[in-house]
Tab-separated table of C-alpha atoms and ligand atoms in Angstrom:
chain	number	residue	atom	x	y	z
E	1	MET	CA	-16.341	3.676	-32.796
E	2	THR	CA	-16.247	5.317	-29.276
E	3	ALA	CA	-14.829	3.975	-26.287
E	4	LEU	CA	-18.511	3.752	-24.696
E	5	ALA	CA	-19.407	1.433	-27.535
E	6	ASN	CA	-16.457	-0.818	-26.783
E	7	THR	CA	-17.295	-1.423	-23.207
E	8	HIS	CA	-19.151	-4.637	-22.182
E	9	ALA	CA	-22.430	-4.101	-20.516
E	10	MET	CA	-22.561	-5.517	-16.948
E	11	THR	CA	-25.968	-6.288	-15.630
E	12	ALA	CA	-26.917	-5.680	-11.880
E	13	GLU	CA	-26.484	-9.697	-10.935
E	14	GLN	CA	-22.733	-9.781	-12.751
E	15	PHE	CA	-21.985	-6.509	-10.722
E	16	ARG	CA	-23.108	-8.168	-7.633
E	17	ARG	CA	-21.137	-11.406	-8.090
E	18	LEU	CA	-17.741	-9.649	-9.380
E	19	GLY	CA	-18.066	-7.284	-6.021
E	20	GLU	CA	-18.668	-10.541	-4.001
E	21	ILE	CA	-15.728	-12.169	-5.507
E	22	ILE	CA	-13.293	-9.068	-5.101
E	23	TYR	CA	-14.868	-8.537	-1.544
E	24	GLN	CA	-14.241	-12.059	-0.399
E	25	ARG	CA	-10.556	-12.111	-1.605
E	26	SER	CA	-9.312	-8.409	-0.743
E	27	GLY	CA	-11.891	-6.612	1.274
E	28	ILE	CA	-12.424	-3.958	-1.249
E	29	HIS	CA	-16.004	-2.687	-1.315
E	30	PHE	CA	-17.619	-1.704	-4.551
E	31	PRO	CA	-20.846	0.120	-3.720
E	32	GLU	CA	-23.240	0.135	-6.442
E	33	THR	CA	-22.393	3.615	-7.722
E	34	LYS	CA	-18.889	2.418	-8.488
E	35	LYS	CA	-20.490	-0.123	-10.870
E	36	TYR	CA	-19.148	1.990	-14.017
E	37	VAL	CA	-15.645	1.866	-12.656
E	38	LEU	CA	-15.553	-2.039	-12.705
E	39	GLU	CA	-17.181	-1.845	-16.243
E	40	SER	CA	-14.889	0.654	-17.823
E	41	ARG	CA	-11.794	-0.940	-15.989
E	42	LEU	CA	-12.748	-4.670	-16.837
E	43	SER	CA	-13.976	-4.198	-20.252
E	44	HIS	CA	-10.455	-3.572	-22.073
E	45	ARG	CA	-9.641	-7.242	-20.011
E	46	LEU	CA	-12.494	-8.747	-21.682
E	47	ARG	CA	-11.451	-7.535	-25.024
E	48	GLU	CA	-7.791	-8.742	-24.627
E	49	LEU	CA	-8.965	-12.143	-23.404
E	50	ASP	CA	-11.784	-12.403	-26.167
E	51	ILE	CA	-14.241	-13.203	-23.646
E	52	PRO	CA	-17.920	-12.452	-24.787
E	53	ASP	CA	-19.725	-11.262	-21.792
E	54	TYR	CA	-19.279	-11.197	-17.697
E	55	ASP	CA	-20.812	-14.445	-16.915
E	56	THR	CA	-17.779	-16.179	-18.825
E	57	TYR	CA	-15.343	-13.977	-17.331
E	58	ILE	CA	-16.781	-14.556	-13.693
E	59	THR	CA	-16.285	-18.534	-14.123
E	60	PHE	CA	-13.010	-17.808	-15.819
E	61	LEU	CA	-12.167	-15.781	-12.369
E	62	SER	CA	-13.534	-18.336	-10.109
E	63	THR	CA	-12.691	-21.879	-11.589
E	64	GLY	CA	-9.747	-23.575	-13.448
E	65	PRO	CA	-5.927	-23.041	-13.097
E	66	TYR	CA	-5.571	-19.426	-13.775
E	67	GLN	CA	-8.027	-17.731	-11.323
E	68	ASN	CA	-5.111	-16.547	-9.046
E	69	ASP	CA	-2.940	-15.218	-11.775
E	70	GLU	CA	-6.306	-13.601	-13.122
E	71	PHE	CA	-7.564	-12.409	-9.747
E	72	GLN	CA	-3.915	-10.231	-9.810
E	73	GLU	CA	-4.359	-9.053	-13.421
E	74	MET	CA	-7.982	-7.898	-12.332
E	75	PHE	CA	-6.782	-6.355	-9.308
E	76	ASN	CA	-4.303	-4.259	-11.150
E	77	ARG	CA	-7.065	-3.029	-13.352
E	78	ILE	CA	-9.365	-2.215	-10.763
E	79	THR	CA	-7.012	-0.429	-8.097
E	80	ILE	CA	-5.762	3.371	-9.208
E	81	ASN	CA	-2.245	3.310	-8.862
E	82	GLU	CA	-1.146	6.654	-8.421
E	83	MET	CA	2.057	6.529	-6.826
E	84	SER	CA	4.897	8.745	-6.384
E	85	PHE	CA	7.988	8.994	-4.245
E	86	PHE	CA	7.628	11.614	-1.315
E	87	ARG	CA	3.759	11.484	-1.566
E	88	ASN	CA	2.044	14.051	0.830
E	89	GLU	CA	5.416	15.323	1.900
E	90	PRO	CA	3.915	17.023	5.375
E	91	GLN	CA	3.177	13.456	6.673
E	92	LEU	CA	6.918	12.423	5.776
E	93	ASP	CA	8.590	15.610	7.809
E	94	VAL	CA	6.347	14.425	10.459
E	95	PHE	CA	8.052	11.039	9.811
E	96	GLU	CA	11.900	12.366	9.560
E	97	SER	CA	11.366	15.238	12.253
E	98	THR	CA	9.277	13.865	14.851
E	99	VAL	CA	8.627	10.227	14.963
E	100	LEU	CA	12.237	8.937	13.682
E	101	PRO	CA	14.158	10.795	16.127
E	102	GLU	CA	11.762	9.790	19.085
E	103	LEU	CA	12.387	6.112	18.007
E	104	LEU	CA	16.181	6.002	17.555
E	105	GLU	CA	16.409	7.667	20.902
E	106	ALA	CA	14.171	5.000	22.435
E	107	ARG	CA	15.822	2.192	20.439
E	108	ALA	CA	19.348	3.362	21.157
E	109	ASP	CA	20.356	0.479	23.296
E	110	ILE	CA	19.292	-2.366	20.913
E	111	LYS	CA	19.798	-0.357	17.740
E	112	ARG	CA	16.935	-1.800	15.704
E	113	LEU	CA	13.903	-0.191	13.991
E	114	ARG	CA	11.279	-2.170	12.126
E	115	ILE	CA	8.887	-0.650	9.481
E	116	TRP	CA	6.232	-1.820	7.564
E	117	SER	CA	4.825	-0.164	4.465
E	118	ALA	CA	1.445	-2.096	3.895
E	119	ALA	CA	-0.102	-1.801	0.370
E	120	CYS	CA	2.961	-0.107	-0.786
E	121	SER	CA	2.108	-0.911	-4.375
E	122	THR	CA	5.224	-0.170	-6.481
E	123	GLY	CA	7.509	0.524	-3.628
E	124	GLU	CA	7.566	4.444	-3.876
E	125	GLU	CA	6.567	4.469	-0.405
E	126	PRO	CA	9.094	2.199	1.478
E	127	PHE	CA	11.570	3.409	-0.676
E	128	THR	CA	11.017	6.957	0.468
E	129	ILE	CA	11.145	6.097	3.984
E	130	ALA	CA	14.432	4.227	3.306
E	131	MET	CA	15.732	7.211	1.738
E	132	LEU	CA	14.562	9.140	5.063
E	133	ILE	CA	16.206	7.393	7.316
E	134	HIS	CA	19.449	7.092	5.183
E	135	ARG	CA	19.936	10.622	5.206
E	136	THR	CA	19.080	10.778	8.874
E	137	LEU	CA	21.346	8.452	10.180
E	138	GLY	CA	24.527	9.372	7.748
E	139	VAL	CA	27.429	7.229	8.963
E	140	ARG	CA	25.632	5.986	11.564
E	141	LEU	CA	23.677	3.444	9.605
E	142	PRO	CA	25.736	0.673	9.964
E	143	ASP	CA	25.188	0.542	13.554
E	144	TRP	CA	21.632	0.035	13.077
E	145	HIS	CA	19.567	-3.049	11.975
E	146	ILE	CA	16.994	-1.252	9.975
E	147	GLU	CA	14.006	-3.510	8.555
E	148	ILE	CA	11.668	-1.991	6.179
E	149	LEU	CA	9.258	-4.344	4.476
E	150	GLY	CA	6.806	-3.398	1.758
E	151	THR	CA	3.664	-5.512	1.248
E	152	ASP	CA	1.031	-5.554	-1.414
E	153	ILE	CA	-1.455	-7.818	-2.488
E	154	SER	CA	-0.566	-7.306	-5.996
E	155	GLU	CA	2.701	-9.496	-7.299
E	156	LYS	CA	2.860	-7.183	-10.236
E	157	ALA	CA	3.073	-4.231	-8.361
E	158	LEU	CA	5.570	-5.708	-6.284
E	159	ASN	CA	7.682	-6.942	-9.282
E	160	THR	CA	8.077	-3.224	-10.357
E	161	ALA	CA	9.027	-2.289	-6.630
E	162	MET	CA	11.759	-4.786	-6.898
E	163	ALA	CA	13.287	-3.707	-10.352
E	164	GLY	CA	13.863	-0.290	-8.882
E	165	LEU	CA	13.347	1.497	-12.294
E	166	TYR	CA	10.741	4.011	-12.145
E	167	PRO	CA	9.055	6.458	-14.939
E	168	ASP	CA	9.336	10.109	-14.746
E	169	TYR	CA	5.885	10.253	-13.501
E	170	ALA	CA	6.987	8.378	-10.296
E	171	MET	CA	9.276	11.399	-9.437
E	172	ARG	CA	6.912	13.940	-9.883
E	173	THR	CA	6.784	14.667	-6.048
E	174	THR	CA	10.310	14.267	-5.492
E	175	PRO	CA	12.605	16.823	-4.404
E	176	GLU	CA	15.432	17.494	-6.702
E	177	LEU	CA	18.305	17.044	-4.102
E	178	ILE	CA	16.889	13.486	-3.177
E	179	ARG	CA	16.900	12.903	-7.050
E	180	HIS	CA	20.234	13.690	-7.362
E	181	ARG	CA	21.177	11.806	-4.542
E	182	TYR	CA	19.582	8.835	-4.386
E	183	PHE	CA	18.559	8.118	-8.461
E	184	LYS	CA	20.389	7.880	-12.131
E	185	LYS	CA	18.948	7.948	-15.276
E	186	GLN	CA	18.873	4.979	-17.441
E	187	ASP	CA	17.620	5.269	-20.601
E	188	ARG	CA	14.117	7.227	-20.004
E	189	LEU	CA	13.639	5.576	-16.507
E	190	TRP	CA	15.068	6.286	-13.364
E	191	LYS	CA	17.395	3.920	-11.300
E	192	LEU	CA	16.928	4.056	-7.690
E	193	ASP	CA	20.259	3.739	-5.720
E	194	ASP	CA	21.420	0.478	-4.669
E	195	THR	CA	21.865	1.096	-1.259
E	196	ILE	CA	18.318	2.361	-0.853
E	197	GLU	CA	17.154	-0.805	-2.755
E	198	SER	CA	18.789	-3.040	-0.512
E	199	MET	CA	17.330	-1.589	2.497
E	200	VAL	CA	13.769	-3.015	1.700
E	201	SER	CA	12.699	-5.927	1.325
E	202	PHE	CA	9.147	-7.149	-0.365
E	203	GLU	CA	6.446	-9.640	0.202
E	204	CYS	CA	3.054	-10.368	-1.017
E	205	HIS	CA	0.379	-9.968	1.669
E	206	ASN	CA	-3.293	-9.591	1.604
E	207	LEU	CA	-4.203	-7.568	4.581
E	208	ARG	CA	-7.299	-9.425	4.967
E	209	ASP	CA	-4.819	-12.392	6.215
E	210	THR	CA	-4.617	-10.988	9.771
E	211	LEU	CA	-2.957	-14.108	10.730
E	212	ALA	CA	0.061	-13.854	8.359
E	213	ALA	CA	0.287	-10.591	9.469
E	214	LYS	CA	1.305	-12.106	13.069
E	215	ARG	CA	4.193	-13.786	11.659
E	216	HIS	CA	5.868	-10.316	10.939
E	217	GLY	CA	5.879	-9.758	14.741
E	218	ILE	CA	5.970	-6.305	15.901
E	219	TRP	CA	6.534	-3.001	14.450
E	220	ASP	CA	7.839	0.104	15.146
E	221	VAL	CA	6.010	2.097	12.459
E	222	ILE	CA	3.380	0.980	10.032
E	223	PHE	CA	2.508	2.979	7.083
E	224	CYS	CA	-0.918	2.212	5.468
E	225	ARG	CA	-1.960	4.926	3.145
E	226	ASN	CA	-4.557	5.408	0.773
E	227	VAL	CA	-5.913	1.955	0.634
E	228	MET	CA	-8.244	1.623	3.440
E	229	THR	CA	-10.272	4.010	1.371
E	230	TYR	CA	-11.020	0.832	-0.630
E	231	PHE	CA	-12.593	-0.968	2.296
E	232	ASP	CA	-15.768	-1.223	3.955
E	233	ILE	CA	-16.026	-0.517	7.638
E	234	ASP	CA	-15.691	-4.073	8.829
E	235	MET	CA	-12.556	-4.546	6.883
E	236	ARG	CA	-11.467	-0.956	7.943
E	237	LYS	CA	-11.825	-2.387	11.711
E	238	ARG	CA	-10.475	-5.832	10.923
E	239	VAL	CA	-7.100	-4.228	9.671
E	240	THR	CA	-6.918	-1.490	11.825
E	241	GLY	CA	-7.473	-3.728	14.888
E	242	MET	CA	-4.692	-5.918	13.384
E	243	PHE	CA	-2.283	-2.938	13.213
E	244	HIS	CA	-3.104	-2.223	16.877
E	245	SER	CA	-1.676	-5.785	17.966
E	246	GLN	CA	1.301	-5.760	15.652
E	247	LEU	CA	2.461	-2.041	16.743
E	248	ALA	CA	4.770	-1.650	19.792
E	249	ASP	CA	3.381	0.219	22.472
E	250	ASP	CA	5.406	3.395	21.348
E	251	GLY	CA	4.458	3.031	17.888
E	252	TYR	CA	3.210	4.987	15.255
E	253	LEU	CA	0.618	4.277	12.499
E	254	PHE	CA	0.202	6.308	9.392
E	255	ILE	CA	-2.788	6.472	7.477
E	256	GLY	CA	-3.932	8.501	4.208
E	257	HIS	CA	-4.492	12.385	4.575
E	258	SER	CA	-7.996	11.947	3.603
E	259	GLU	CA	-8.483	8.481	5.585
E	260	THR	CA	-9.804	8.401	9.388
E	261	LEU	CA	-9.767	6.169	12.140
E	262	ARG	CA	-12.911	7.295	13.643
E	263	ASP	CA	-15.932	5.385	14.299
E	264	LEU	CA	-13.613	2.332	14.132
E	265	GLY	CA	-13.279	1.703	18.168
E	266	ILE	CA	-9.802	0.549	17.902
E	267	PRO	CA	-8.061	2.691	20.510
E	268	PHE	CA	-5.476	5.054	18.638
E	269	GLU	CA	-5.141	8.400	19.431
E	270	SER	CA	-4.461	11.082	16.408
E	271	ALA	CA	-1.099	12.892	17.007
E	272	LEU	CA	-1.449	16.313	15.479
E	273	ILE	CA	2.005	17.572	14.560
E	274	PRO	CA	1.874	20.706	12.552
E	275	GLU	CA	0.932	20.203	8.941
E	276	GLY	CA	1.031	16.232	9.481
E	277	PHE	CA	-0.652	13.697	11.420
E	278	CYS	CA	0.086	10.028	12.445
E	279	HIS	CA	-1.764	7.752	15.218
E	280	ARG	CA	-0.214	6.757	18.496
E	281	LYS	CA	-1.397	3.632	19.926
E	282	LEU	CA	-3.350	3.923	23.267
E	283	ILE	CA	-2.791	0.708	25.386
E	284	ARG	CA	-5.343	1.364	28.141
E	285	LYS	CA	-7.775	-1.089	26.358
E	286	THR	CA	-7.461	-4.664	24.428
E	287	THR	CA	-8.916	-5.035	21.012
E	288	SER	CA	-10.099	-8.482	19.399
E	289	LEU	CA	-9.887	-9.251	15.745
X	1	SAM	C1	-3.391	3.691	-4.044
X	1	SAM	S1	-2.480	2.218	-3.634
X	1	SAM	C2	-1.420	2.841	-2.325
X	1	SAM	C3	0.102	2.969	-2.243
X	1	SAM	C4	0.489	3.692	-1.120
X	1	SAM	N1	0.430	3.009	0.075
X	1	SAM	C5	0.596	5.064	-1.247
X	1	SAM	O1	-0.129	5.700	-0.522
X	1	SAM	O2	1.072	5.736	-2.245
X	1	SAM	C6	-3.279	1.158	-2.898
X	1	SAM	C7	-2.482	-0.112	-2.953
X	1	SAM	O3	-3.585	-0.963	-2.096
X	1	SAM	C8	-3.499	-2.377	-2.496
X	1	SAM	N2	-4.543	-3.029	-2.084
X	1	SAM	C9	-5.421	-3.124	-2.225
X	1	SAM	N3	-6.340	-4.058	-1.181
X	1	SAM	C10	-5.267	-4.763	-0.580
X	1	SAM	C11	-5.247	-5.799	0.362
X	1	SAM	N4	-6.370	-6.541	0.635
X	1	SAM	N5	-4.066	-6.267	0.942
X	1	SAM	C12	-2.896	-5.507	0.410
X	1	SAM	N6	-3.005	-4.647	-0.430
X	1	SAM	C13	-4.241	-4.268	-0.852
X	1	SAM	C14	-3.440	-2.292	-4.014
X	1	SAM	O4	-2.670	-3.436	-4.760
X	1	SAM	C15	-2.692	-0.913	-4.435
X	1	SAM	O5	-1.342	-1.349	-4.652
């Protein structure tokens, strides 16, 4: 039997209802052209649960005691997690060689730096940031209070992050020197150095929840790469507006290299630094969420 024959058919109405549930819970927008994505990713889930069709699945997903767990499970299936350490190195070079020295100097009196990796999936991004800070500060590290928070909507992804064990695939963009310095092979996986692990904390957070974001206070740098691409314009505005309020006036925002803040009307300016880019907050206007 072919894979196609194994796929459960999803009607237009079922797609609309599922899309609505996903949008309401996460802000992720699936346009009609992406119906096949939901169909192909969820079909396997229906077989696992022995659920005959999408109507039954939607009921299972939206009522009863398992809705939250199932939403998490569904979410893991429908988002592509192509993570790796040192993803998009030119941007990380900008962080390490320009943004970090500037902020370390600006915070030299308080010796405190706060970095949020929003939608960090399985942790490669916040751990990469921790390694960059570790190698930059070196022996000065104990003098600083460095806070790195990784958040994601997927608890499963965060549990993987907290285990600190990664397959070869996650290491594919990791420079050899970093691999030697910060990882040890443990059976077939790579175990992250304990010091780096201890520099990062993780928490479940839905980017839709802009109030919960306020609880975390003000950040010096926010990374939110390769997630806005899933959101429609309303959600992008909402999330970017929240980042604007939660960033220090001299803070920086890093978004994915194929993402843009253009047309959102949120006052950020692009800080173009050779081969990489990030955004600086413009403070002459105020934003409302
Ligand atoms: C492609 S990964 C990006 C991971 C990392 N930022 C990077 O660039 O390597 C996208 C992540 O966004 C998370 N995500 C999607 N919608 C979210 C939401 N509303 N709130 C928080 N995280 C979300 C997914 O769970 C997934 O882990």
